[in-house]
């Protein structure tokens, strides 16, 4: 599961940072020399069927990138016991008029393609566009780190060697499909293209939306939309069900009495903020009412992120699918709310 949301959860502020030619000052955790380790990666790539020509062009002149290591080490570590920042200010800056207008423009200009993708995969067009908007500002900001150098650096450094070595080999296989090294650029930790897929995710879930035999998530909107939709379908999106709806919560209602008692194996702090699952009928009997109609037997979780008196939502299983893309309530809520604004 971690590879689904890992890269999306990383800080995206570094997406547009320039590639630095300087040699890294960092050392691998096990002391192995960079050049020696690269030879090991090359041997593994050959053993997994990558062509010699691809291996040569994707590893030519590789040296470690110290900035990539600094960025990776700067990611948040174990959760703290401190509280959570308010959701409302985050929504105000991430579901703003510029992003809403951009999403509506993309939706209108690609309506027929999006409807075809929605029909095939069962994922709403507006959700697809919202992901596109959040990940890369509708294709404007995709990052320009040399993916080969970044992934080789992170694999060699060793903090998460298994993850990044696997992604490096996956990148070689992507390149073997005919993509140039200049085209294979993206975030410092390996995500690329309009939907910011890791190489392994691209190999598994990138989709050919226009039938030309190639899943081009760099510049082809049909392929981009189909790939995002395929990701969501694979993660369990339920067709015809919203991600969530606003809810009316009675004054004085004790949300804490219905806290989720299950301990999530991944992203525990994200899921601990949600209530236990109840049907719409059960919540209504407790006085909590959905502001949009949902079938009485729909299982939902109550989420009131900013406390009593603040907006509350009843979240369906499809909200969990958005969390698979990025394990953050702030991200998932902003995607869902942006999607609603695009079509409202």
XYZ file of C-alpha atoms in Angstrom:
344
model
C 0.000 0.000 0.000
C 2.793 2.425 0.837
C 3.854 2.765 -2.795
C 0.386 4.045 -3.701
C 0.635 7.207 -1.670
C 4.309 7.441 -0.746
C 5.379 9.989 -3.303
C 2.247 12.064 -3.084
C 2.792 12.440 0.626
C 6.278 13.814 0.147
C 6.822 17.580 0.141
C 6.127 18.825 -3.395
C 7.806 22.166 -2.901
C 10.937 20.683 -4.418
C 9.262 19.745 -7.694
C 10.733 22.602 -9.693
C 14.158 22.766 -8.097
C 17.001 22.767 -10.628
C 19.201 19.731 -11.164
C 22.545 20.363 -9.503
C 25.710 18.984 -11.081
C 27.600 19.016 -7.805
C 28.873 15.805 -6.258
C 27.171 14.745 -3.059
C 29.006 14.839 0.241
C 26.772 12.179 1.792
C 27.810 8.590 2.325
C 25.857 5.376 1.971
C 24.759 3.874 5.264
C 26.650 0.678 4.590
C 29.713 2.508 3.215
C 29.442 1.139 -0.335
C 30.921 3.365 -3.032
C 28.389 4.935 -5.394
C 30.003 3.557 -8.566
C 30.124 0.060 -7.100
C 26.476 0.234 -6.137
C 25.466 1.470 -9.598
C 27.132 -1.579 -11.134
C 24.966 -3.731 -8.886
C 21.857 -1.912 -10.098
C 22.950 -2.342 -13.702
C 23.414 -6.061 -13.203
C 19.966 -6.359 -11.676
C 18.423 -4.377 -14.552
C 20.054 -6.697 -17.087
C 18.785 -9.684 -15.166
C 15.258 -8.290 -15.362
C 15.390 -7.825 -19.104
C 16.298 -4.147 -19.556
C 18.220 -3.558 -22.762
C 21.897 -2.675 -22.646
C 21.281 0.489 -24.672
C 18.733 1.723 -22.121
C 21.027 0.921 -19.204
C 23.877 2.871 -20.818
C 21.884 6.013 -21.589
C 20.076 6.050 -18.234
C 23.245 5.627 -16.152
C 25.759 7.644 -18.157
C 27.604 10.125 -15.942
C 25.580 9.333 -12.832
C 26.808 10.784 -9.578
C 24.969 11.197 -6.274
C 22.832 14.266 -5.705
C 23.340 15.581 -2.181
C 20.304 17.855 -2.413
C 18.035 14.886 -3.051
C 19.357 13.204 0.089
C 18.803 16.369 2.144
C 15.247 16.685 0.875
C 14.485 13.061 1.652
C 15.963 13.263 5.153
C 13.924 16.402 5.771
C 10.616 14.537 5.447
C 8.517 14.128 8.606
C 9.432 11.203 10.814
C 7.329 9.551 13.487
C 4.060 11.218 14.447
C 4.052 13.498 17.462
C 1.340 13.785 20.089
C 0.628 17.391 19.180
C -2.713 18.426 17.783
C -3.645 18.983 14.172
C -3.617 22.266 12.248
C -7.087 23.528 11.349
C -8.478 22.274 8.053
C -10.274 25.475 7.031
C -7.132 27.563 6.277
C -5.685 24.704 4.210
C -8.879 24.425 2.174
C -8.937 28.190 1.664
C -5.512 28.109 0.005
C -5.853 24.810 -1.888
C -9.430 25.062 -3.099
C -9.181 28.690 -4.155
C -10.712 30.560 -7.081
C -7.656 30.056 -9.308
C -7.630 26.293 -8.857
C -11.416 26.062 -9.229
C -11.364 28.096 -12.456
C -8.497 25.993 -13.769
C -10.372 22.804 -13.006
C -13.542 24.022 -14.668
C -11.580 24.988 -17.762
C -9.928 21.567 -17.979
C -13.311 19.919 -17.408
C -15.035 21.923 -20.133
C -12.219 21.628 -22.682
C -11.943 17.857 -22.231
C -15.556 16.978 -21.499
C -15.957 14.231 -24.110
C -12.679 12.530 -23.195
C -13.428 12.733 -19.486
C -16.929 11.329 -19.901
C -15.553 8.426 -21.922
C -12.988 7.695 -19.201
C -15.659 7.993 -16.506
C -17.855 5.552 -18.394
C -15.026 3.033 -18.758
C -13.566 3.189 -15.242
C -16.475 4.345 -13.103
C -14.533 7.248 -11.558
C -16.181 10.711 -11.747
C -14.594 13.119 -14.208
C -14.424 15.885 -11.629
C -12.423 13.705 -9.218
C -9.958 12.891 -11.997
C -9.546 16.598 -12.781
C -9.151 17.462 -9.089
C -6.274 14.993 -8.743
C -4.689 16.438 -11.888
C -4.996 19.910 -10.400
C -3.569 19.041 -7.005
C -0.676 16.958 -8.276
C 0.727 19.231 -10.977
C -1.468 22.343 -11.234
C -3.112 20.849 -14.321
C 0.189 19.841 -15.848
C 2.113 23.056 -15.245
C 4.428 21.878 -12.441
C 5.813 18.366 -12.865
C 9.346 18.736 -11.525
C 12.684 18.611 -13.346
C 14.906 16.325 -11.298
C 16.727 13.687 -13.352
C 14.821 10.623 -12.136
C 17.663 8.247 -12.860
C 20.071 10.269 -10.757
C 17.569 10.886 -7.954
C 16.464 7.289 -7.562
C 20.006 5.960 -7.847
C 21.072 8.424 -5.143
C 18.281 7.465 -2.751
C 18.811 3.749 -3.314
C 22.570 4.078 -2.736
C 22.160 6.217 0.397
C 20.315 3.319 1.945
C 17.698 4.757 4.296
C 14.951 3.153 2.206
C 17.076 1.134 -0.171
C 14.552 -1.558 -1.020
C 11.906 0.987 -2.026
C 14.186 3.149 -4.135
C 16.194 0.365 -5.722
C 12.931 -1.199 -6.867
C 11.815 2.144 -8.263
C 15.148 2.614 -10.054
C 14.744 -0.762 -11.791
C 11.143 0.119 -12.636
C 12.380 3.396 -14.127
C 14.788 1.463 -16.372
C 11.826 -0.574 -17.611
C 9.837 2.605 -18.289
C 12.793 4.016 -20.215
C 12.982 0.765 -22.188
C 9.571 1.621 -23.621
C 11.209 4.417 -25.593
C 11.210 7.371 -23.229
C 14.334 9.521 -23.257
C 16.270 10.421 -20.137
C 15.444 14.074 -20.761
C 11.765 13.200 -20.657
C 12.051 11.130 -17.493
C 12.262 13.992 -15.050
C 10.040 14.754 -12.077
C 10.058 15.127 -8.316
C 13.190 14.459 -6.295
C 11.810 11.150 -5.006
C 10.863 9.681 -8.351
C 7.292 10.695 -9.219
C 6.703 11.953 -12.731
C 4.150 12.976 -15.316
C 0.798 14.690 -14.928
C -0.464 12.297 -12.230
C 2.938 12.053 -10.479
C 3.236 8.273 -10.645
C 6.197 6.378 -9.294
C 7.826 4.207 -11.987
C 6.404 1.018 -10.468
C 2.929 2.546 -10.437
C 3.351 3.596 -14.056
C 4.255 0.047 -15.068
C 1.249 -1.366 -13.238
C -1.479 1.209 -13.735
C -0.652 3.751 -16.478
C -3.373 3.439 -19.123
C -3.590 4.135 -22.840
C -6.588 6.431 -23.029
C -6.634 7.139 -26.749
C -5.749 3.720 -28.129
C -2.433 4.652 -29.728
C -0.614 1.859 -27.901
C 1.283 4.139 -25.522
C 0.482 5.451 -22.040
C 1.894 8.971 -22.302
C 1.221 10.637 -18.944
C 3.525 13.543 -19.787
C 1.559 15.417 -22.427
C -1.442 13.296 -23.413
C -4.602 14.285 -21.567
C -6.494 11.110 -22.526
C -3.724 8.923 -21.123
C -3.411 11.106 -18.027
C -7.117 10.906 -17.219
C -7.327 7.184 -17.931
C -4.285 6.496 -15.753
C -5.683 8.409 -12.774
C -9.011 6.645 -13.193
C -7.314 3.254 -13.448
C -5.437 3.986 -10.221
C -8.692 4.793 -8.442
C -10.488 1.758 -9.815
C -7.613 -0.453 -8.705
C -7.783 1.114 -5.234
C -11.447 0.170 -4.906
C -13.503 3.171 -6.035
C -17.239 2.423 -5.822
C -19.094 3.743 -8.830
C -22.078 5.933 -8.074
C -21.044 6.771 -4.523
C -19.766 10.237 -3.550
C -16.556 10.642 -1.567
C -18.544 12.266 1.216
C -21.287 14.766 2.025
C -21.634 17.652 4.429
C -23.456 16.764 7.619
C -25.518 18.593 10.210
C -24.380 17.695 13.717
C -26.640 18.571 16.694
C -25.395 21.145 19.171
C -23.626 19.416 22.020
C -23.187 16.175 20.108
C -20.311 14.173 21.607
C -18.279 13.092 18.585
C -15.651 11.530 20.861
C -18.205 8.967 22.029
C -18.018 7.417 18.551
C -14.272 7.487 17.997
C -12.772 4.907 15.685
C -11.409 2.143 17.901
C -9.605 0.298 15.108
C -5.855 0.881 14.804
C -4.875 1.460 11.188
C -1.708 -0.302 10.086
C -0.767 2.586 7.799
C -1.308 6.313 8.393
C -2.751 5.776 11.844
C -2.949 9.490 12.628
C -5.052 10.068 9.523
C -7.610 7.388 10.349
C -7.752 7.999 14.080
C -9.511 11.297 13.396
C -12.507 9.566 11.822
C -15.407 8.101 13.759
C -16.444 4.475 13.742
C -18.434 3.364 10.701
C -22.218 3.563 10.881
C -24.969 3.546 8.297
C -26.703 6.738 7.246
C -29.780 5.453 9.088
C -27.812 4.899 12.307
C -26.285 8.383 12.184
C -29.703 9.903 11.511
C -31.101 8.119 14.561
C -28.328 9.828 16.565
C -29.290 13.219 15.130
C -26.523 13.498 12.506
C -28.031 14.184 9.097
C -26.452 14.186 5.642
C -27.118 17.367 3.660
C -27.397 15.321 0.446
C -29.416 12.122 0.120
C -27.592 8.823 0.425
C -29.109 5.343 0.712
C -29.915 4.471 4.320
C -27.584 1.457 4.308
C -24.507 3.420 3.130
C -21.653 3.027 5.591
C -20.034 6.354 6.457
C -17.633 7.803 8.996
C -18.193 11.140 10.729
C -15.377 13.666 10.385
C -15.472 17.074 12.087
C -11.838 18.173 11.741
C -12.063 21.624 13.289
C -14.120 20.656 16.305
C -17.666 21.313 17.603
C -19.595 23.942 15.689
C -17.316 23.644 12.650
C -18.232 21.954 9.346
C -18.624 18.185 9.469
C -18.747 15.502 6.813
C -19.933 11.926 6.468
C -17.210 10.130 4.529
C -17.770 7.042 2.396
C -15.311 4.320 1.454
C -14.387 6.377 -1.617
C -12.737 8.920 0.649
C -10.353 6.135 1.688
C -9.528 5.650 -1.994
C -8.446 9.299 -2.251
C -6.259 8.701 0.809
C -4.525 5.932 -1.138
C -3.227 8.623 -3.490
C -1.965 10.765 -0.634
C -2.323 9.702 2.980
C -3.429 13.077 4.331
C -6.853 14.285 5.410
C -5.909 17.757 4.222
C -5.108 16.463 0.752
C -8.101 14.124 0.496
C -10.561 16.747 1.714
C -9.208 19.355 -0.674
C -9.450 16.916 -3.602
C -13.032 16.049 -2.740
C -14.092 19.658 -2.222
C -12.321 20.823 -5.381
C -14.072 18.081 -7.357
C -17.418 19.295 -6.011
C -16.627 22.897 -6.937
C -15.606 21.947 -10.479
C -19.094 20.702 -11.275
C -21.172 22.953 -8.987
